C-alpha cells in the first residue's frame, strides 16, 4: 500500500489551535507510515470563503514545517469532477430534485411526531416535486438494514450510523446551486487516491454518508481516524465562530507542542526537526504498527 493522506482546511479564516491539531495529526500519521501528505483547500463553499485566508493557511503550514508533498488541490477548480460524479449518480436514478425549504422539512418532522429532534430528511420529494421548484438535489439512502453503515475508526473505535433514520436522503447539490461538502470530499479523496483520512471528530458524523457515497460511486473507502476536537473554555468547539485566536506565527514550536499534547504526545521543543521526529515516533507507536 502506498499511504496517501491529506489535510483539508476550509479557508474561512486563519488556522487556530483546533485546526492545527488536525493538521498535525494527519501529518504525523503520513510520516509514521512513510506516506505522502497533501493539502487540499476546501473552498467549495464560496460564500464562506474569506479572501486571502487560503494563502495565509498555506503559508502558516509551511512556516510550521508541514510541507505538502504535492501542489495543493483547490476545490474551486474541481467543478467538472463534481459535475461528472453527480451525472453518474443521476444516470443511475440515485438522486432526485427536492423542493423543500428548511421550514417545510422541520414542519413535516413535527407532523410525523418525530420524537428525536434529528434533522433526518423525511423523503418528501422522493416521489416528485409536488409542483414546487427544484432547490437541492438529494441522494436516496436505502431503507432497512442496507441503510446501516458500520466502520472502525482508528481512534474512536467501532461506529454505526443508520442513514435512513439518523440522516435521511442528503443533499449533493445545495439549494444555492453549490456542490455539497459530502460530494466534494468524496470525489476529491477518491481522485487524489487518499488511503487514510485523519481529521477532527466533528466530522465523525459525516463519515457514514461519505462511505455510502463511495459505494454508490464505486470508489474505495479509506481508513478513518478522528481526533478529539479542541474546545474553548466553555466547552464549545474551537472555531472562528467561537472566537478562536489565530496561531502565533512567531512561536511555531510552542503552538506545535501544545497541539501534540492535545493528541497525548509529549515532544521536545528544541527545533522543528527534533519536534517532528520525536512526535512521529510517538504517533507511530500508537497508530502505525
Ligand atoms: N474542510 C473541512 C473542515 O475544515 C474538513 C473536511 C475533511 O477533512 O473531510 O472542517
Short mmCIF file of C-alpha atoms and ligand atoms in Angstrom, two decimals:
data_model
loop_
_atom_site.label_atom_id
_atom_site.label_comp_id
_atom_site.label_asym_id
_atom_site.label_seq_id
_atom_site.Cartn_x
_atom_site.Cartn_y
_atom_site.Cartn_z
CA UNK A 1 0.00 0.00 0.00
CA UNK A 2 1.16 3.50 -0.79
CA UNK A 3 -0.11 5.69 2.02
CA UNK A 4 -1.70 8.94 0.87
CA UNK A 5 -3.13 11.29 3.47
CA UNK A 6 -4.41 14.82 3.41
CA UNK A 7 -5.23 17.93 5.40
CA UNK A 8 -8.28 19.74 4.09
CA UNK A 9 -8.77 23.16 5.69
CA UNK A 10 -11.70 25.40 4.82
CA UNK A 11 -10.38 28.91 4.16
CA UNK A 12 -12.92 30.64 6.35
CA UNK A 13 -10.19 32.26 8.46
CA UNK A 14 -6.64 31.68 9.70
CA UNK A 15 -5.54 28.40 11.26
CA UNK A 16 -6.18 28.19 15.01
CA UNK A 17 -5.21 25.76 17.74
CA UNK A 18 -8.05 23.39 16.74
CA UNK A 19 -7.20 23.20 13.05
CA UNK A 20 -3.51 22.82 13.93
CA UNK A 21 -4.35 19.62 15.83
CA UNK A 22 -5.99 18.14 12.72
CA UNK A 23 -3.13 19.28 10.51
CA UNK A 24 -0.52 17.84 12.87
CA UNK A 25 -2.33 14.51 13.36
CA UNK A 26 -2.73 13.98 9.61
CA UNK A 27 0.91 14.98 9.03
CA UNK A 28 2.26 12.66 11.75
CA UNK A 29 0.17 9.75 10.51
CA UNK A 30 1.53 10.20 6.98
CA UNK A 31 5.10 10.46 8.25
CA UNK A 32 4.68 7.48 10.58
CA UNK A 33 3.57 5.40 7.57
CA UNK A 34 6.29 6.73 5.27
CA UNK A 35 3.48 8.12 3.15
CA UNK A 36 2.58 11.27 1.29
CA UNK A 37 0.69 14.21 2.78
CA UNK A 38 -1.31 16.54 0.58
CA UNK A 39 -3.04 19.80 1.43
CA UNK A 40 -6.44 20.46 -0.09
CA UNK A 41 -8.05 23.88 0.12
CA UNK A 42 -11.75 23.28 0.73
CA UNK A 43 -13.11 26.43 -0.86
CA UNK A 44 -16.15 24.78 -2.45
CA UNK A 45 -18.37 26.88 -0.18
CA UNK A 46 -17.58 30.16 -1.92
CA UNK A 47 -19.80 32.40 0.24
CA UNK A 48 -17.96 31.25 3.40
CA UNK A 49 -14.51 31.64 1.86
CA UNK A 50 -12.56 34.59 3.21
CA UNK A 51 -10.31 36.26 0.61
CA UNK A 52 -6.65 35.66 1.43
CA UNK A 53 -7.34 33.02 4.09
CA UNK A 54 -6.22 30.10 1.92
CA UNK A 55 -2.84 31.68 1.15
CA UNK A 56 -2.41 32.52 4.80
CA UNK A 57 -3.16 28.92 5.83
CA UNK A 58 -0.71 27.53 3.27
CA UNK A 59 1.99 29.96 4.42
CA UNK A 60 1.40 29.07 8.08
CA UNK A 61 1.67 25.34 7.38
CA UNK A 62 4.99 25.91 5.59
CA UNK A 63 6.22 28.12 8.39
CA UNK A 64 5.31 25.40 10.91
CA UNK A 65 7.30 22.85 8.92
CA UNK A 66 4.43 20.98 7.28
CA UNK A 67 5.05 20.90 3.53
CA UNK A 68 2.51 19.44 1.14
CA UNK A 69 4.18 16.65 -0.83
CA UNK A 70 2.23 17.68 -3.91
CA UNK A 71 0.85 21.02 -5.08
CA UNK A 72 -2.27 21.82 -3.03
CA UNK A 73 -5.61 20.93 -4.60
CA UNK A 74 -8.21 23.70 -4.73
CA UNK A 75 -11.84 22.66 -4.67
CA UNK A 76 -12.84 25.80 -6.53
CA UNK A 77 -11.02 24.37 -9.58
CA UNK A 78 -12.74 20.97 -9.42
CA UNK A 79 -16.29 21.74 -10.53
CA UNK A 80 -16.01 19.47 -13.60
CA UNK A 81 -15.10 16.47 -11.43
CA UNK A 82 -18.05 17.09 -9.10
CA UNK A 83 -20.40 17.50 -12.06
CA UNK A 84 -19.19 14.24 -13.63
CA UNK A 85 -19.78 12.31 -10.39
CA UNK A 86 -23.18 13.94 -9.98
CA UNK A 87 -24.16 12.96 -13.52
CA UNK A 88 -23.06 9.38 -12.96
CA UNK A 89 -25.32 9.16 -9.93
CA UNK A 90 -28.11 10.87 -11.81
CA UNK A 91 -27.86 8.29 -14.58
CA UNK A 92 -28.40 5.50 -12.07
CA UNK A 93 -31.51 7.19 -10.67
CA UNK A 94 -29.98 7.54 -7.21
CA UNK A 95 -30.55 11.27 -6.91
CA UNK A 96 -33.64 13.40 -7.17
CA UNK A 97 -34.52 17.09 -7.02
CA UNK A 98 -36.02 18.38 -3.80
CA UNK A 99 -38.24 21.43 -3.46
CA UNK A 100 -38.45 21.51 0.34
CA UNK A 101 -37.38 24.54 2.31
CA UNK A 102 -35.78 24.10 5.73
CA UNK A 103 -39.03 25.23 7.29
CA UNK A 104 -41.06 22.62 5.39
CA UNK A 105 -38.67 19.87 6.47
CA UNK A 106 -38.90 20.96 10.10
CA UNK A 107 -42.70 21.13 9.88
CA UNK A 108 -43.08 17.70 8.36
CA UNK A 109 -40.90 16.22 11.08
CA UNK A 110 -43.15 17.75 13.70
CA UNK A 111 -46.23 16.48 11.86
CA UNK A 112 -44.79 12.98 11.78
CA UNK A 113 -44.40 13.27 15.56
CA UNK A 114 -40.68 12.83 15.15
CA UNK A 115 -39.62 12.12 18.67
CA UNK A 116 -35.99 12.84 18.26
CA UNK A 117 -35.05 16.25 17.12
CA UNK A 118 -32.75 14.84 14.45
CA UNK A 119 -32.86 16.52 11.11
CA UNK A 120 -33.30 13.35 9.07
CA UNK A 121 -34.88 14.40 5.80
CA UNK A 122 -38.25 12.62 5.67
CA UNK A 123 -38.08 11.89 1.93
CA UNK A 124 -40.95 14.19 0.94
CA UNK A 125 -39.73 14.75 -2.65
CA UNK A 126 -38.75 11.13 -3.37
CA UNK A 127 -41.98 10.75 -5.28
CA UNK A 128 -41.80 14.08 -7.10
CA UNK A 129 -41.65 17.80 -6.52
CA UNK A 130 -45.39 18.23 -5.83
CA UNK A 131 -45.45 21.31 -8.05
CA UNK A 132 -42.61 23.05 -6.22
CA UNK A 133 -39.48 24.32 -7.96
CA UNK A 134 -36.35 22.18 -7.53
CA UNK A 135 -33.99 23.53 -4.88
CA UNK A 136 -31.44 20.95 -3.75
CA UNK A 137 -30.56 17.54 -5.22
CA UNK A 138 -30.55 14.63 -2.82
CA UNK A 139 -29.03 11.16 -2.77
CA UNK A 140 -31.51 8.43 -1.95
CA UNK A 141 -30.40 6.34 1.03
CA UNK A 142 -31.57 2.72 1.32
CA UNK A 143 -34.23 1.54 3.75
CA UNK A 144 -33.87 -1.10 6.44
CA UNK A 145 -30.62 -2.91 7.15
CA UNK A 146 -28.99 -1.65 3.99
CA UNK A 147 -29.04 1.87 5.49
CA UNK A 148 -26.81 0.90 8.40
CA UNK A 149 -23.18 1.88 7.85
CA UNK A 150 -20.52 0.39 10.11
CA UNK A 151 -16.84 1.24 10.24
CA UNK A 152 -13.99 1.10 12.71
CA UNK A 153 -12.40 4.46 13.40
CA UNK A 154 -8.71 4.14 14.26
CA UNK A 155 -9.09 6.49 17.25
CA UNK A 156 -12.78 6.37 18.17
CA UNK A 157 -13.39 2.63 17.66
CA UNK A 158 -16.45 0.91 16.20
CA UNK A 159 -19.08 3.24 14.73
CA UNK A 160 -22.59 2.62 13.46
CA UNK A 161 -24.99 5.03 11.80
CA UNK A 162 -28.40 4.30 10.34
CA UNK A 163 -28.57 6.66 7.38
CA UNK A 164 -32.31 6.22 6.97
CA UNK A 165 -33.30 7.23 10.49
CA UNK A 166 -30.39 9.46 11.50
CA UNK A 167 -29.67 11.34 8.28
CA UNK A 168 -32.20 10.69 5.52
CA UNK A 169 -31.62 11.43 1.84
CA UNK A 170 -28.85 14.01 1.89
CA UNK A 171 -28.02 16.89 -0.41
CA UNK A 172 -25.25 16.62 -3.01
CA UNK A 173 -26.15 19.90 -4.64
CA UNK A 174 -27.37 22.65 -2.39
CA UNK A 175 -30.34 24.95 -2.84
CA UNK A 176 -27.93 27.81 -3.59
CA UNK A 177 -26.51 25.79 -6.51
CA UNK A 178 -23.21 24.92 -4.82
CA UNK A 179 -21.83 21.39 -4.61
CA UNK A 180 -22.30 19.99 -1.12
CA UNK A 181 -19.29 19.22 1.07
CA UNK A 182 -20.19 15.49 1.14
CA UNK A 183 -19.95 15.16 -2.64
CA UNK A 184 -16.82 17.29 -2.97
CA UNK A 185 -14.91 15.49 -0.22
CA UNK A 186 -15.69 12.01 -1.55
CA UNK A 187 -14.78 12.90 -5.14
CA UNK A 188 -11.61 14.69 -4.02
CA UNK A 189 -10.43 11.89 -1.72
CA UNK A 190 -11.06 9.32 -4.46
CA UNK A 191 -9.36 11.30 -7.24
CA UNK A 192 -6.34 12.00 -5.03
CA UNK A 193 -6.09 8.30 -4.13
CA UNK A 194 -6.37 9.10 -0.42
CA UNK A 195 -5.90 5.93 1.63
CA UNK A 196 -6.12 7.44 5.13
CA UNK A 197 -8.33 10.30 6.34
CA UNK A 198 -7.24 11.90 9.63
CA UNK A 199 -9.37 14.84 10.80
CA UNK A 200 -11.38 16.30 13.69
CA UNK A 201 -14.09 14.31 15.44
CA UNK A 202 -16.68 16.92 14.45
CA UNK A 203 -16.66 15.11 11.10
CA UNK A 204 -17.19 11.64 12.56
CA UNK A 205 -20.90 12.11 11.96
CA UNK A 206 -20.34 12.74 8.21
CA UNK A 207 -18.27 9.60 7.68
CA UNK A 208 -21.13 7.15 7.17
CA UNK A 209 -22.57 9.41 4.46
CA UNK A 210 -19.19 9.54 2.78
CA UNK A 211 -18.77 5.75 2.91
CA UNK A 212 -22.21 5.25 1.40
CA UNK A 213 -21.44 7.76 -1.34
CA UNK A 214 -18.14 5.98 -2.06
CA UNK A 215 -20.10 2.76 -2.51
CA UNK A 216 -22.56 4.46 -4.87
CA UNK A 217 -19.67 5.80 -6.94
CA UNK A 218 -17.71 2.54 -6.82
CA UNK A 219 -14.59 4.10 -5.28
CA UNK A 220 -12.54 2.70 -2.38
CA UNK A 221 -13.22 3.62 1.24
CA UNK A 222 -10.14 5.00 3.04
CA UNK A 223 -9.23 4.27 6.65
CA UNK A 224 -10.57 6.89 9.06
CA UNK A 225 -9.13 8.40 12.23
CA UNK A 226 -10.94 11.22 14.03
CA UNK A 227 -9.01 13.13 16.67
CA UNK A 228 -10.78 14.78 19.62
CA UNK A 229 -11.74 18.37 18.89
CA UNK A 230 -10.23 21.23 20.85
CA UNK A 231 -12.77 23.10 22.95
CA UNK A 232 -12.64 26.64 24.25
CA UNK A 233 -13.00 27.47 27.94
CA UNK A 234 -16.77 26.95 27.88
CA UNK A 235 -16.87 23.62 26.11
CA UNK A 236 -17.54 24.84 22.57
CA UNK A 237 -15.54 23.50 19.63
CA UNK A 238 -12.77 25.94 18.82
CA UNK A 239 -13.64 27.70 15.58
CA UNK A 240 -13.71 31.14 14.11
CA UNK A 241 -17.35 31.44 15.21
CA UNK A 242 -16.44 30.71 18.83
CA UNK A 243 -13.67 33.26 18.75
CA UNK A 244 -10.57 31.08 18.25
CA UNK A 245 -7.40 33.14 18.11
CA UNK A 246 -5.15 32.72 15.06
CA UNK A 247 -1.94 30.76 15.68
CA UNK A 248 1.08 32.73 16.82
CA UNK A 249 3.34 32.75 13.76
CA UNK A 250 6.23 33.83 15.99
CA UNK A 251 6.02 30.77 18.21
CA UNK A 252 5.50 27.74 15.96
CA UNK A 253 7.19 25.33 18.36
CA UNK A 254 5.05 26.38 21.32
CA UNK A 255 1.91 26.00 19.23
CA UNK A 256 3.04 22.59 17.93
CA UNK A 257 3.96 21.30 21.40
CA UNK A 258 0.50 22.33 22.60
CA UNK A 259 -1.20 20.61 19.63
CA UNK A 260 0.85 17.44 20.20
CA UNK A 261 -0.11 17.44 23.87
CA UNK A 262 -3.77 17.50 22.88
CA UNK A 263 -3.02 14.29 20.95
CA UNK A 264 -1.39 12.78 24.03
CA UNK A 265 2.13 13.27 22.71
CA UNK A 266 4.97 14.90 24.60
CA UNK A 267 7.63 16.08 22.17
CA UNK A 268 10.66 18.30 22.79
CA UNK A 269 10.63 21.87 21.54
CA UNK A 270 14.32 22.23 20.69
CA UNK A 271 13.80 22.63 16.95
CA UNK A 272 11.14 21.81 14.37
CA UNK A 273 13.22 18.85 13.26
CA UNK A 274 13.59 17.27 16.71
CA UNK A 275 9.96 18.00 17.47
CA UNK A 276 8.70 16.26 14.33
CA UNK A 277 10.94 13.24 14.62
CA UNK A 278 10.03 12.65 18.28
CA UNK A 279 6.32 13.27 17.67
CA UNK A 280 6.31 10.97 14.63
CA UNK A 281 7.96 8.20 16.64
CA UNK A 282 5.36 8.58 19.41
CA UNK A 283 2.50 8.58 16.93
CA UNK A 284 3.93 5.51 15.17
CA UNK A 285 3.93 3.55 18.42
CA UNK A 286 0.20 4.08 18.74
CA UNK A 287 -1.07 4.13 15.20
CA UNK A 288 1.40 2.59 12.77
CA UNK A 289 2.27 -0.89 13.86
N1 LIG B 1 -12.83 21.28 5.32
C1 LIG B 1 -13.27 20.59 6.49
C2 LIG B 1 -13.02 21.44 7.70
O1 LIG B 1 -12.19 22.33 7.67
C3 LIG B 1 -12.55 19.28 6.68
C4 LIG B 1 -13.07 18.25 5.77
C5 LIG B 1 -12.40 16.90 5.90
O2 LIG B 1 -11.31 16.79 6.46
O3 LIG B 1 -13.01 15.96 5.40
O4 LIG B 1 -13.67 21.24 8.71
#
